[in-house]
């Protein structure tokens, strides 16, 4: 069974940094691209980043480009999202998801990030 | 960026009814469209990909159709467990974009 478990969320002040992790199990992590998607409170879904299975390519939403970095460690079955210069509008639940032919076929339970002074 | 316009924003239907949710893309997305279901308090789950292919384990009462810029999700014989929000998503171009969602409730 595919499992994705996010961690690292929390309450931080504007301008600060945070790093999310997503530990994967139940599939060959090193063979699949991975996404980060976020959902602001009571709002819709926003795709924010994709990393290929071998880290050869990374894509970002304009809203996070230059501030967020997606990375992975295939030896640890772990996906990361490093978030810098955080703003109040980054407040959201952050989900990692497994890529399957460009869609997200498995999602984690989410990590909550609140940016507030 | 490709804009995804989803309608209606909310929908109330009775058990056993057939419901349809629409999604319109701002340009041709060549059937590179997925539908996700998000039940209250849960993570989204993939329902449909490539506009009309059912994801593993999804009941056959769900179906997708469409092409070009117009797509729809149909739920036949609505069940209580279908109460959820539904989102369309295009993956034809980066950045991938989602519709604003449709909240489905029971009448």
CSV table of C-alpha atoms in Angstrom, one decimal:
chain,number,residue,atom,x,y,z
A,1,UNK,CA,0.0,0.0,0.0
A,2,UNK,CA,1.3,3.4,-1.0
A,3,UNK,CA,1.9,5.7,2.0
A,4,UNK,CA,3.1,9.3,2.0
A,5,UNK,CA,3.7,10.9,5.4
A,6,UNK,CA,4.5,14.7,5.6
A,7,UNK,CA,6.1,16.4,8.5
A,8,UNK,CA,7.8,19.6,9.4
A,9,UNK,CA,4.9,22.0,9.4
A,10,UNK,CA,4.2,24.6,12.0
A,11,UNK,CA,3.7,28.2,12.9
A,12,UNK,CA,6.3,30.6,11.7
A,13,UNK,CA,6.8,34.4,11.3
A,14,UNK,CA,6.7,36.2,8.0
A,15,UNK,CA,10.1,36.2,6.3
A,16,UNK,CA,11.3,33.0,8.0
A,17,UNK,CA,12.1,29.5,6.6
A,18,UNK,CA,10.7,26.0,7.0
A,19,UNK,CA,11.5,22.6,5.5
A,20,UNK,CA,8.9,20.0,4.9
A,21,UNK,CA,9.6,16.3,4.5
A,22,UNK,CA,7.5,13.5,2.9
A,23,UNK,CA,8.5,9.9,3.6
A,24,UNK,CA,7.3,7.4,1.0
A,25,UNK,CA,6.7,3.7,1.3
A,26,UNK,CA,4.8,1.0,-0.5
A,27,UNK,CA,6.3,1.7,-4.0
A,28,UNK,CA,9.7,2.2,-5.6
A,29,UNK,CA,10.2,5.8,-4.7
A,30,UNK,CA,13.2,6.3,-7.0
A,31,UNK,CA,11.1,5.4,-10.1
A,32,UNK,CA,8.5,8.2,-9.7
A,33,UNK,CA,8.2,11.9,-10.0
A,34,UNK,CA,6.8,13.7,-6.9
A,35,UNK,CA,4.6,16.8,-6.5
A,36,UNK,CA,3.9,19.3,-3.8
A,37,UNK,CA,0.4,20.8,-3.7
A,38,UNK,CA,-1.1,23.2,-1.2
A,39,UNK,CA,-4.5,24.2,0.0
A,40,UNK,CA,-5.2,27.4,1.8
A,41,UNK,CA,-7.9,27.3,4.5
A,42,UNK,CA,-11.3,26.8,3.0
A,43,UNK,CA,-9.8,27.2,-0.5
A,44,UNK,CA,-9.0,25.2,-3.5
A,45,UNK,CA,-5.9,23.3,-4.5
A,46,UNK,CA,-2.7,24.9,-5.9
A,47,UNK,CA,0.0,22.9,-7.5
A,48,UNK,CA,3.4,24.3,-6.5
A,49,UNK,CA,6.2,22.0,-7.6
A,50,UNK,CA,7.2,18.8,-9.4
A,51,UNK,CA,10.5,16.9,-9.3
A,52,UNK,CA,11.4,14.1,-11.7
A,53,UNK,CA,12.3,10.6,-10.4
A,54,UNK,CA,16.0,11.3,-10.8
A,55,UNK,CA,15.9,15.0,-9.9
A,56,UNK,CA,16.9,15.9,-13.5
A,57,UNK,CA,14.0,18.3,-13.8
A,58,UNK,CA,12.1,20.5,-11.4
A,59,UNK,CA,9.1,22.8,-12.1
A,60,UNK,CA,7.5,25.4,-9.9
A,61,UNK,CA,4.5,27.6,-9.8
A,62,UNK,CA,5.2,31.3,-10.3
A,63,UNK,CA,3.9,32.0,-6.8
A,64,UNK,CA,6.8,30.1,-5.2
A,65,UNK,CA,9.6,30.3,-7.8
A,66,UNK,CA,12.8,31.6,-6.3
A,67,UNK,CA,11.5,31.1,-2.7
A,68,UNK,CA,10.8,27.4,-2.6
A,69,UNK,CA,13.0,24.5,-3.5
A,70,UNK,CA,11.9,20.9,-4.2
A,71,UNK,CA,14.4,18.1,-3.7
A,72,UNK,CA,14.6,14.4,-2.9
A,73,UNK,CA,16.8,11.8,-1.4
A,74,UNK,CA,16.1,8.5,-3.1
A,75,UNK,CA,18.3,6.6,-0.6
A,76,UNK,CA,16.0,7.8,2.1
A,77,UNK,CA,12.7,7.6,0.2
A,78,UNK,CA,12.1,11.2,1.1
A,79,UNK,CA,10.9,14.2,-0.7
A,80,UNK,CA,11.6,17.8,0.6
A,81,UNK,CA,10.2,21.3,0.2
A,82,UNK,CA,12.4,24.0,1.5
A,83,UNK,CA,10.5,27.2,1.9
A,84,UNK,CA,12.2,30.6,2.3
A,85,UNK,CA,10.9,34.2,2.7
A,86,UNK,CA,7.5,32.9,3.9
A,87,UNK,CA,4.5,35.2,3.5
A,88,UNK,CA,1.1,35.1,5.1
A,89,UNK,CA,-0.3,33.9,1.8
A,90,UNK,CA,1.8,30.7,2.1
A,91,UNK,CA,-0.4,29.6,5.0
A,92,UNK,CA,-1.9,26.3,3.8
A,93,UNK,CA,-2.0,22.6,4.2
A,94,UNK,CA,0.9,21.2,2.1
A,95,UNK,CA,0.5,17.8,0.5
A,96,UNK,CA,3.0,15.6,-1.2
A,97,UNK,CA,1.7,13.4,-4.0
A,98,UNK,CA,3.1,10.6,-6.2
A,99,UNK,CA,3.2,11.3,-9.9
A,100,UNK,CA,1.6,8.9,-12.3
A,101,UNK,CA,1.7,10.0,-15.9
A,102,UNK,CA,1.5,13.7,-14.8
A,103,UNK,CA,-1.4,13.2,-12.4
A,104,UNK,CA,-1.3,12.7,-8.7
A,105,UNK,CA,-2.4,9.2,-7.9
A,106,UNK,CA,-1.6,9.1,-4.2
A,107,UNK,CA,-1.5,11.9,-1.6
A,108,UNK,CA,-0.2,12.3,1.9
A,109,UNK,CA,-2.3,13.5,4.8
A,110,UNK,CA,-0.8,16.9,4.7
A,111,UNK,CA,1.4,19.2,6.8
A,112,UNK,CA,0.0,22.4,8.1
A,113,UNK,CA,2.0,25.6,7.7
A,114,UNK,CA,0.8,28.9,9.3
A,115,UNK,CA,2.7,32.1,8.6
A,116,UNK,CA,1.7,34.8,11.1
A,117,UNK,CA,3.4,37.4,13.3
B,1,UNK,CA,-1.1,30.0,-17.3
B,2,UNK,CA,-4.2,27.9,-18.3
B,3,UNK,CA,-7.3,28.9,-16.3
B,4,UNK,CA,-9.7,26.2,-15.3
B,5,UNK,CA,-13.3,27.3,-14.8
B,6,UNK,CA,-15.4,24.8,-12.9
B,7,UNK,CA,-19.2,24.9,-12.5
B,8,UNK,CA,-21.3,24.9,-10.5
B,9,UNK,CA,-19.4,26.0,-7.3
B,10,UNK,CA,-21.9,24.0,-5.2
B,11,UNK,CA,-24.5,21.4,-5.9
B,12,UNK,CA,-27.3,19.8,-3.9
B,13,UNK,CA,-28.7,16.5,-5.1
B,14,UNK,CA,-30.7,13.5,-3.9
B,15,UNK,CA,-29.6,9.9,-3.4
B,16,UNK,CA,-29.8,8.0,-6.6
B,17,UNK,CA,-29.7,11.1,-8.8
B,18,UNK,CA,-27.3,11.7,-11.6
B,19,UNK,CA,-25.1,14.8,-11.3
B,20,UNK,CA,-22.7,16.5,-13.7
B,21,UNK,CA,-19.9,18.9,-13.0
B,22,UNK,CA,-18.3,20.9,-15.8
B,23,UNK,CA,-14.8,22.2,-16.3
B,24,UNK,CA,-13.7,24.6,-19.0
B,25,UNK,CA,-10.1,25.3,-19.9
B,26,UNK,CA,-8.9,28.6,-21.2
B,27,UNK,CA,-7.2,26.8,-24.1
B,28,UNK,CA,-7.1,23.4,-25.6
B,29,UNK,CA,-5.6,20.9,-23.1
B,30,UNK,CA,-5.9,17.8,-25.4
B,31,UNK,CA,-7.7,15.7,-22.8
B,32,UNK,CA,-4.8,16.1,-20.3
B,33,UNK,CA,-7.4,16.5,-17.5
B,34,UNK,CA,-7.9,14.8,-14.2
B,35,UNK,CA,-10.7,14.8,-11.6
B,36,UNK,CA,-10.1,14.5,-7.9
B,37,UNK,CA,-12.5,13.9,-5.0
B,38,UNK,CA,-11.8,15.4,-1.6
B,39,UNK,CA,-14.0,14.2,1.3
B,40,UNK,CA,-14.4,16.5,4.3
B,41,UNK,CA,-11.2,16.4,6.4
B,42,UNK,CA,-9.4,14.1,4.0
B,43,UNK,CA,-6.7,14.4,1.3
B,44,UNK,CA,-7.8,14.5,-2.4
B,45,UNK,CA,-8.0,11.3,-4.3
B,46,UNK,CA,-7.6,10.7,-8.0
B,47,UNK,CA,-10.9,9.7,-9.7
B,48,UNK,CA,-10.3,10.2,-13.5
B,49,UNK,CA,-7.3,10.9,-15.7
B,50,UNK,CA,-6.8,11.5,-19.4
B,51,UNK,CA,-10.3,13.0,-19.3
B,52,UNK,CA,-12.1,9.6,-19.3
B,53,UNK,CA,-10.0,6.9,-17.7
B,54,UNK,CA,-11.1,5.6,-14.3
B,55,UNK,CA,-8.4,5.4,-11.6
B,56,UNK,CA,-7.9,2.1,-9.8
B,57,UNK,CA,-10.6,1.3,-7.3
B,58,UNK,CA,-13.0,4.1,-8.4
B,59,UNK,CA,-16.6,2.9,-8.7
B,60,UNK,CA,-18.0,2.7,-12.2
B,61,UNK,CA,-20.7,5.2,-11.4
B,62,UNK,CA,-18.1,7.9,-11.9
B,63,UNK,CA,-17.3,8.8,-15.5
B,64,UNK,CA,-15.4,11.5,-17.3
B,65,UNK,CA,-15.8,12.9,-20.8
B,66,UNK,CA,-14.9,15.9,-23.0
B,67,UNK,CA,-12.2,17.2,-25.3
B,68,UNK,CA,-10.6,20.4,-26.3
B,69,UNK,CA,-11.6,23.0,-23.7
B,70,UNK,CA,-14.8,21.4,-22.3
B,71,UNK,CA,-14.9,18.5,-19.9
B,72,UNK,CA,-17.3,17.0,-17.5
B,73,UNK,CA,-17.5,14.6,-14.6
B,74,UNK,CA,-20.7,12.5,-14.2
B,75,UNK,CA,-21.8,10.6,-11.1
B,76,UNK,CA,-24.6,8.1,-11.7
B,77,UNK,CA,-26.9,7.0,-8.9
B,78,UNK,CA,-25.5,9.3,-6.2
B,79,UNK,CA,-24.5,7.6,-3.0
B,80,UNK,CA,-24.1,9.2,0.5
B,81,UNK,CA,-20.3,8.5,0.3
B,82,UNK,CA,-20.1,10.8,-2.7
B,83,UNK,CA,-20.6,13.9,-0.6
B,84,UNK,CA,-17.3,15.7,-1.2
B,85,UNK,CA,-15.6,18.5,-3.1
B,86,UNK,CA,-14.5,17.7,-6.7
B,87,UNK,CA,-11.7,19.4,-8.5
B,88,UNK,CA,-10.6,19.3,-12.1
B,89,UNK,CA,-6.9,19.7,-13.0
B,90,UNK,CA,-5.1,20.3,-16.3
B,91,UNK,CA,-1.6,18.8,-16.9
B,92,UNK,CA,-1.1,19.9,-20.5
B,93,UNK,CA,1.2,22.8,-19.5
B,94,UNK,CA,3.2,23.9,-16.6
B,95,UNK,CA,2.1,25.2,-14.2
B,96,UNK,CA,-0.5,22.6,-13.6
B,97,UNK,CA,-3.7,24.3,-12.6
B,98,UNK,CA,-6.9,23.3,-10.8
B,99,UNK,CA,-10.5,24.4,-11.0
B,100,UNK,CA,-11.9,26.2,-7.9
B,101,UNK,CA,-13.9,23.1,-7.0
B,102,UNK,CA,-17.5,21.9,-6.7
B,103,UNK,CA,-19.0,21.1,-3.3
B,104,UNK,CA,-21.5,18.3,-3.6
B,105,UNK,CA,-24.1,18.0,-0.8
B,106,UNK,CA,-27.1,15.8,-0.3
B,107,UNK,CA,-30.5,17.3,-0.6
